[in-house]
Every structure is written in structure tokens, then in C-alpha cells.
Short mmCIF file of C-alpha atoms in Angstrom, two decimals:
data_model
loop_
_atom_site.label_atom_id
_atom_site.label_comp_id
_atom_site.label_asym_id
_atom_site.label_seq_id
_atom_site.Cartn_x
_atom_site.Cartn_y
_atom_site.Cartn_z
CA MET A 1 3.70 -6.55 -15.70
CA VAL A 2 2.63 -2.98 -15.09
CA ARG A 3 1.43 -2.24 -11.57
CA HIS A 4 -1.48 0.21 -10.78
CA PHE A 5 -2.56 1.81 -7.46
CA LEU A 6 -6.31 2.07 -7.59
CA LYS A 7 -7.06 1.08 -4.00
CA ASP A 8 -5.07 0.66 -0.82
CA ASP A 9 -4.52 -3.07 -1.07
CA ASP A 10 -3.34 -3.02 -4.59
CA ILE A 11 0.05 -3.21 -2.86
CA THR A 12 1.00 -5.59 -0.12
CA SER A 13 1.71 -4.66 3.52
CA ALA A 14 5.48 -5.05 2.89
CA GLU A 15 5.25 -2.85 -0.21
CA GLN A 16 3.23 -0.26 1.78
CA ALA A 17 5.97 -0.19 4.32
CA GLU A 18 8.69 0.14 1.65
CA ILE A 19 6.87 3.08 0.04
CA ILE A 20 6.55 4.90 3.41
CA ARG A 21 10.26 4.27 4.07
CA ARG A 22 11.16 5.68 0.68
CA ALA A 23 8.91 8.72 1.34
CA ILE A 24 10.90 9.42 4.50
CA GLU A 25 14.13 9.23 2.44
CA LEU A 26 12.70 11.47 -0.29
CA LYS A 27 11.56 14.05 2.33
CA LYS A 28 15.11 14.20 3.46
CA SER A 29 16.60 14.23 0.00
CA PRO A 30 13.97 15.63 -2.37
CA TYR A 31 15.82 15.15 -5.67
CA SER A 32 17.58 11.82 -5.02
CA ALA A 33 15.15 9.94 -7.31
CA ILE A 34 14.57 10.87 -10.87
CA PRO A 35 12.53 8.12 -12.60
CA PHE A 36 10.97 10.57 -14.92
CA GLU A 37 14.33 11.94 -16.13
CA GLY A 38 14.25 12.78 -19.80
CA PRO A 39 12.01 14.60 -19.06
CA LYS A 40 9.10 12.15 -19.18
CA THR A 41 5.50 13.41 -18.97
CA VAL A 42 2.95 12.26 -16.44
CA ALA A 43 -0.78 12.98 -17.18
CA LEU A 44 -2.74 14.43 -14.21
CA ILE A 45 -6.41 14.28 -15.00
CA PHE A 46 -8.88 16.18 -12.81
CA ASP A 47 -12.69 15.57 -12.86
CA LYS A 48 -12.94 17.37 -9.54
CA THR A 49 -11.56 20.60 -8.27
CA SER A 50 -8.34 20.27 -6.23
CA THR A 51 -5.74 22.04 -4.22
CA ARG A 52 -3.54 19.63 -2.38
CA THR A 53 -3.80 16.80 -5.03
CA ARG A 54 -3.03 19.10 -7.93
CA VAL A 55 -0.20 20.88 -6.23
CA SER A 56 1.49 17.78 -4.67
CA PHE A 57 1.34 15.67 -7.78
CA ALA A 58 2.58 18.51 -10.06
CA VAL A 59 5.45 19.36 -7.81
CA GLY A 60 6.21 15.66 -7.18
CA VAL A 61 6.38 14.87 -10.88
CA ALA A 62 8.78 17.83 -11.44
CA ASP A 63 10.90 16.79 -8.37
CA LEU A 64 11.19 13.29 -9.97
CA GLY A 65 12.66 14.76 -13.15
CA GLY A 66 9.43 14.85 -15.16
CA VAL A 67 6.83 17.23 -16.65
CA PRO A 68 3.25 17.29 -15.25
CA LEU A 69 0.55 17.54 -17.85
CA ILE A 70 -2.54 18.76 -16.13
CA ILE A 71 -5.75 17.84 -17.97
CA ASP A 72 -9.13 19.17 -16.85
CA SER A 73 -11.64 16.58 -18.13
CA GLN A 74 -14.14 19.39 -18.99
CA SER A 75 -11.71 20.52 -21.71
CA SER A 76 -10.89 17.09 -23.03
CA GLN A 77 -12.86 14.46 -25.02
CA MET A 78 -12.68 11.82 -22.32
CA GLY A 79 -15.98 10.45 -21.26
CA GLY A 80 -17.82 12.51 -23.90
CA LYS A 81 -16.76 11.92 -27.43
CA GLU A 82 -14.16 9.38 -26.40
CA SER A 83 -14.37 6.40 -24.04
CA VAL A 84 -12.04 6.01 -21.02
CA ALA A 85 -10.55 2.94 -22.68
CA ASP A 86 -9.69 4.85 -25.93
CA THR A 87 -8.27 7.69 -23.80
CA ALA A 88 -5.99 5.21 -22.02
CA ARG A 89 -4.76 3.88 -25.33
CA VAL A 90 -3.98 7.38 -26.46
CA LEU A 91 -2.20 8.55 -23.31
CA ASP A 92 -0.13 5.45 -22.58
CA ARG A 93 1.88 5.88 -25.78
CA GLN A 94 2.94 9.36 -24.69
CA VAL A 95 3.18 9.53 -20.94
CA ALA A 96 5.00 7.61 -18.24
CA ALA A 97 2.04 7.41 -15.83
CA ILE A 98 -1.64 8.54 -15.51
CA VAL A 99 -2.91 10.05 -12.29
CA TRP A 100 -6.76 10.56 -12.17
CA ARG A 101 -9.02 12.40 -9.65
CA THR A 102 -12.44 11.26 -10.53
CA TYR A 103 -15.93 10.12 -9.37
CA ALA A 104 -16.80 6.42 -10.17
CA HIS A 105 -14.12 4.04 -9.26
CA SER A 106 -15.16 1.90 -12.22
CA GLY A 107 -13.60 4.46 -14.59
CA LEU A 108 -10.16 4.03 -13.01
CA GLU A 109 -10.51 0.23 -13.38
CA GLU A 110 -11.38 0.72 -17.11
CA MET A 111 -8.37 3.09 -17.46
CA ALA A 112 -6.01 0.62 -15.85
CA ALA A 113 -7.30 -2.28 -17.83
CA ASN A 114 -6.37 -0.52 -21.10
CA SER A 115 -3.14 1.22 -20.02
CA SER A 116 0.40 -0.12 -20.38
CA VAL A 117 1.66 2.56 -17.87
CA PRO A 118 0.80 2.81 -14.19
CA VAL A 119 -2.51 4.41 -13.32
CA ILE A 120 -2.86 6.05 -9.94
CA ASN A 121 -6.09 6.84 -8.11
CA SER A 122 -5.64 10.30 -6.76
CA LEU A 123 -9.23 10.15 -5.40
CA SER A 124 -12.43 8.28 -6.40
CA ASP A 125 -15.85 7.98 -4.80
CA ASP A 126 -14.80 4.61 -3.18
CA TYR A 127 -11.15 5.15 -2.12
CA HIS A 128 -8.50 7.78 -1.41
CA PRO A 129 -5.36 5.63 -1.16
CA CYS A 130 -2.74 8.37 -1.83
CA GLN A 131 -4.15 10.30 1.17
CA LEU A 132 -3.65 7.26 3.37
CA LEU A 133 -0.07 6.86 2.38
CA ALA A 134 0.46 10.47 3.45
CA ASP A 135 -1.46 9.96 6.72
CA LEU A 136 0.55 6.80 7.57
CA LEU A 137 3.75 8.64 6.84
CA THR A 138 2.65 11.48 9.21
CA ILE A 139 1.75 8.93 11.92
CA GLN A 140 5.08 7.15 11.49
CA GLU A 141 6.90 10.52 11.83
CA HIS A 142 5.14 11.49 15.02
CA LYS A 143 4.78 8.22 16.63
CA GLY A 144 7.86 6.36 15.49
CA ARG A 145 5.85 3.28 14.41
CA LEU A 146 2.64 2.18 12.93
CA ALA A 147 1.93 -1.44 14.06
CA GLY A 148 0.05 -1.64 17.37
CA LEU A 149 -1.16 1.85 17.44
CA LYS A 150 -4.91 2.79 17.85
CA VAL A 151 -6.45 5.08 15.30
CA ALA A 152 -9.89 6.50 15.91
CA TYR A 153 -11.90 7.62 12.90
CA VAL A 154 -14.95 9.70 13.85
CA GLY A 155 -17.77 10.94 11.57
CA ASP A 156 -18.86 9.83 8.08
CA ALA A 157 -17.77 6.28 7.81
CA ALA A 158 -19.67 5.69 4.51
CA ASN A 159 -17.22 7.54 2.36
CA ASN A 160 -13.93 7.03 0.49
CA MET A 161 -11.74 8.19 3.42
CA ALA A 162 -13.26 5.68 5.77
CA ASN A 163 -12.85 2.83 3.25
CA SER A 164 -9.17 3.66 2.79
CA TYR A 165 -8.62 4.05 6.49
CA LEU A 166 -10.05 0.62 7.16
CA ILE A 167 -7.87 -1.09 4.56
CA ALA A 168 -4.59 0.85 4.81
CA CYS A 169 -4.53 0.88 8.55
CA ALA A 170 -5.33 -2.89 8.73
CA MET A 171 -2.40 -3.49 6.38
CA ALA A 172 -0.15 -1.55 8.66
CA GLY A 173 -1.08 -3.57 11.69
CA ILE A 174 -3.07 -0.79 13.25
CA HIS A 175 -6.10 -1.04 15.48
CA VAL A 176 -8.83 0.92 13.65
CA SER A 177 -11.76 2.11 15.82
CA MET A 178 -14.56 3.78 13.80
CA ALA A 179 -17.49 5.77 15.13
CA SER A 180 -20.36 7.02 12.97
CA PRO A 181 -24.18 7.43 13.03
CA SER A 182 -25.80 4.10 12.07
CA LYS A 183 -26.97 5.71 8.77
CA TYR A 184 -23.39 6.37 7.83
CA SER A 185 -21.86 3.02 8.81
CA PRO A 186 -18.92 1.73 6.64
CA ASN A 187 -19.35 -0.56 3.68
CA GLN A 188 -19.69 -4.12 5.04
CA GLU A 189 -17.55 -5.65 2.29
CA VAL A 190 -14.79 -3.26 3.03
CA VAL A 191 -15.04 -3.94 6.76
CA GLU A 192 -14.82 -7.64 6.16
CA ARG A 193 -11.82 -7.24 3.91
CA ALA A 194 -10.09 -5.04 6.46
CA MET A 195 -10.76 -7.60 9.24
CA SER A 196 -9.28 -10.34 7.06
CA ILE A 197 -6.19 -8.29 6.44
CA ALA A 198 -5.88 -7.37 10.13
CA GLU A 199 -5.87 -11.06 11.15
CA ALA A 200 -2.59 -11.45 9.20
CA THR A 201 -1.02 -8.17 10.37
CA GLY A 202 -2.01 -8.12 14.07
CA GLY A 203 -4.29 -5.10 13.59
CA SER A 204 -8.01 -4.99 14.38
CA VAL A 205 -11.24 -3.25 13.33
CA SER A 206 -14.00 -2.18 15.73
CA LEU A 207 -17.14 -0.15 14.92
CA HIS A 208 -19.04 2.11 17.23
CA GLN A 209 -21.90 4.60 17.31
CA ASP A 210 -20.41 6.43 20.31
CA PRO A 211 -17.40 8.66 19.46
CA SER A 212 -16.12 8.50 23.06
CA ALA A 213 -15.95 4.70 22.82
CA ALA A 214 -13.98 4.89 19.56
CA ALA A 215 -11.60 7.61 20.78
CA ALA A 216 -10.77 5.99 24.14
CA HIS A 217 -7.03 5.59 24.62
CA ALA A 218 -6.40 6.40 20.89
CA ASP A 219 -2.99 7.37 19.63
CA VAL A 220 -4.50 9.18 16.61
CA VAL A 221 -7.79 10.82 16.10
CA VAL A 222 -9.09 11.41 12.56
CA THR A 223 -12.13 12.95 11.00
CA ASP A 224 -13.26 14.10 7.53
CA THR A 225 -15.75 16.57 6.23
CA TRP A 226 -19.47 15.67 6.64
CA ILE A 227 -20.35 17.42 3.38
CA SER A 228 -18.19 15.98 0.62
CA MET A 229 -18.08 17.37 -2.89
CA GLY A 230 -21.49 16.92 -4.64
CA GLN A 231 -23.37 16.71 -1.21
CA GLU A 232 -23.82 20.45 -0.66
CA ALA A 233 -27.63 20.26 -1.00
CA GLU A 234 -27.67 17.85 1.99
CA LYS A 235 -25.75 20.21 4.31
CA ALA A 236 -28.51 21.10 6.75
CA LYS A 237 -29.60 17.49 7.04
CA ARG A 238 -26.19 16.16 7.45
CA ILE A 239 -25.27 18.71 10.19
CA GLN A 240 -28.31 17.50 12.10
CA GLU A 241 -27.55 13.81 11.57
CA PHE A 242 -23.91 14.18 12.68
CA ALA A 243 -24.78 16.04 15.84
CA GLY A 244 -22.50 14.81 18.63
CA PHE A 245 -19.77 13.68 16.26
CA THR A 246 -17.70 16.88 16.25
CA VAL A 247 -14.05 16.19 17.32
CA ASP A 248 -13.61 18.84 20.02
CA ALA A 249 -11.44 19.19 23.11
CA ASP A 250 -13.63 16.87 25.17
CA LEU A 251 -13.43 14.14 22.65
CA MET A 252 -9.66 14.51 22.24
CA ALA A 253 -9.38 14.20 26.04
CA LYS A 254 -10.68 10.60 25.73
CA ALA A 255 -7.61 9.73 23.61
CA LYS A 256 -4.11 9.43 24.99
CA PRO A 257 -2.50 12.69 26.21
CA ASP A 258 0.00 12.66 23.38
CA ALA A 259 -2.60 11.76 20.70
CA ILE A 260 -2.38 13.58 17.41
CA PHE A 261 -5.18 14.80 15.20
CA LEU A 262 -5.51 14.34 11.44
CA HIS A 263 -7.79 15.71 8.82
CA CYS A 264 -7.26 15.35 5.01
CA LEU A 265 -8.71 18.88 4.39
CA PRO A 266 -10.44 21.05 3.55
CA ALA A 267 -11.94 21.36 7.02
CA TYR A 268 -14.94 23.15 8.25
CA ARG A 269 -14.30 24.48 11.79
CA GLY A 270 -17.34 24.15 14.09
CA TYR A 271 -18.72 21.15 12.16
CA GLU A 272 -16.62 17.92 12.00
CA VAL A 273 -13.94 19.49 14.10
CA SER A 274 -13.68 22.45 16.46
CA ALA A 275 -11.29 25.29 15.76
CA GLU A 276 -9.68 24.60 19.16
CA VAL A 277 -8.59 21.11 17.96
CA LEU A 278 -7.87 21.84 14.36
CA ASP A 279 -5.60 24.73 15.19
CA GLY A 280 -4.36 23.35 18.49
CA PRO A 281 -1.07 21.71 19.56
CA GLN A 282 -2.27 18.10 18.89
CA SER A 283 -3.13 18.89 15.24
CA VAL A 284 -0.52 17.82 12.65
CA ILE A 285 -2.69 18.65 9.60
CA TRP A 286 -0.03 20.80 7.91
CA ASP A 287 2.53 18.02 8.24
CA GLU A 288 -0.06 15.77 6.75
CA ALA A 289 -0.78 18.08 3.78
CA GLU A 290 2.87 18.37 3.01
CA ASN A 291 3.29 14.64 3.20
CA ARG A 292 1.05 14.21 0.24
CA LEU A 293 3.99 15.36 -1.81
CA HIS A 294 6.62 12.98 -0.33
CA ALA A 295 4.30 9.91 -0.17
CA GLN A 296 3.18 10.32 -3.77
CA LYS A 297 6.65 10.81 -5.03
CA ALA A 298 7.68 7.56 -3.30
CA LEU A 299 4.69 5.88 -4.84
CA MET A 300 5.45 7.11 -8.32
CA ALA A 301 9.06 6.18 -8.05
CA TRP A 302 8.20 2.70 -6.74
CA LEU A 303 5.62 2.05 -9.51
CA ALA A 304 8.14 3.15 -12.11
CA GLU A 305 10.49 0.40 -11.00
CA GLN A 306 7.90 -2.34 -11.14
CA ARG A 307 7.69 -2.55 -14.90
#
């Protein structure tokens, strides 16, 4: 049966660990796996503008022996003259996999329900699971392990990054500590799902409204933009509401001395993170950005083997 990757727990904890292990191998030997040899074509669909996702998936498909077919939804019939389901039925006869960066998560579910090839969520309004594979790979590289670590996520906890951090970190046995203004608390269903997963893996989930409490003794500190795509009109209001949630040197000092800082980018210096932290010695954001390539290659190679 075809496997899809639409949200972080579409794979098991053991499968997550296997994909990260394979990402480490592919980083050392970039052309050792060629599941798209032929070459086969992989459709990369973009409803949103993109830098890291577009580059890392296009390069990754080529590294795996395939041809990336980049489709901007504005120049296709999908969602306009043609339904998502019909688009899936057209694509799956011609491509080896479908990667989609979109808005509503329901569209990905409809695509997967009608596709006989793997569908990968490269970002939706609800989840960003490929980013988390890259982030976990980065943490593994710098800390030598995942289980038992404390990851502090500070800022907007009502977004896709927070949802994926809760689920993916719980799957890895990580203690997730999340701080946000009450108005931007994480989705309760996602929190409950993460807590249930953590019970089985030895991880935990804790929620705070004080960034210092979340960051205390953390091994990893993470944040995300306060103004996501489509929220530009709310910029002034959001900056006011997130006052006190900037990851700066004082907040990093609450974490362990060897703590690392992550940000999925793009970042806005002086808002969610200070320039001193983003460009400082604890920041590993460029490793993190590169690791999108290696983690996604491992994911695509793994999914190709599950059929």
C-alpha cells in the first residue's frame, strides 16, 4: 500500500529514527541512493512562494536520480478548472511522487486519497513535517541524541511549526516546553495527541506563558516568525501582542550553556529573535537549512521503498 507523509505522525517513532539515520548517511554519501533512476519525475507543486523548500526538493530529486517538475499552481488548472482529486489522478500516472506546498491541509488529504504515488506535505497551514525532520537531524548532529533532550519553543504556538514540533518531538522522546501568549496557545487536540505519544516514548509536553520558564535548562531553543505568510496586515498588532517573547541573549542564558538555537527561516531580526542570537555562536540555522535537503532525500527514498 502506498505511504504518504502529510503530518509528522504518519510515520512511527521507529520509522522517524530510521529516516533520520538515512539522512545522516546520505549527507555523507549524497549519491548513494537513486530510487528515481530512469530518470523518474517528481512533481513539486507550489501554492506559496518558497526558497528553501523549492531548492532543497529540486536538488534532492536530482540527487536521487530523478527530474524535478516544478508546478506553480497559478499556472495550472488545479483548484480552478480542475479538482484536486482529478489532478491527483492525472499526475500519479506520470510521476513517481507528488510534493505540495499549500494552504489548507484538507487539500493534501484529498490529493493523497486519490493518488497511487506518495504525496508529501512540504508545508500546509496545519503542519510542516519536512522541516521537523531537518530540525531533528540538526539536533541529532549537534547533541548526539534526541531522546531525553529538552526543546523550548518560544513565540507563536498556534501555527503549523508549533503543531509539528509538538508531535515530532514527542515521537522522538524529547521534552517539549512551549511558551506563547495565551491568545496564541497551541491547538488543544494536537497537544493531547503529543502528550499521548510522549507517554509511550518517554518524552513530555509542558505549556507556559513565560518564555523564561520554557527556556530554563533547555538543550535547544526554537522560534518562528510572528508574521507568517498571509498575516502581513496584522504585523503591528502581532508585534505588540508578542512583546516579551523575543529570543535574545538574556533568554538564551536561561537555557544550558551549550544550548543551540534553531529557526526555520525566513527570520526577522529584532522581532522573534535578536540579531545577536540569530548570528551568534549558538545559532545553527545554516546547518538546519542545509539539512532540509538531506532529510527530504531520506524521506523520499524511504517512501519509494514502501510500495
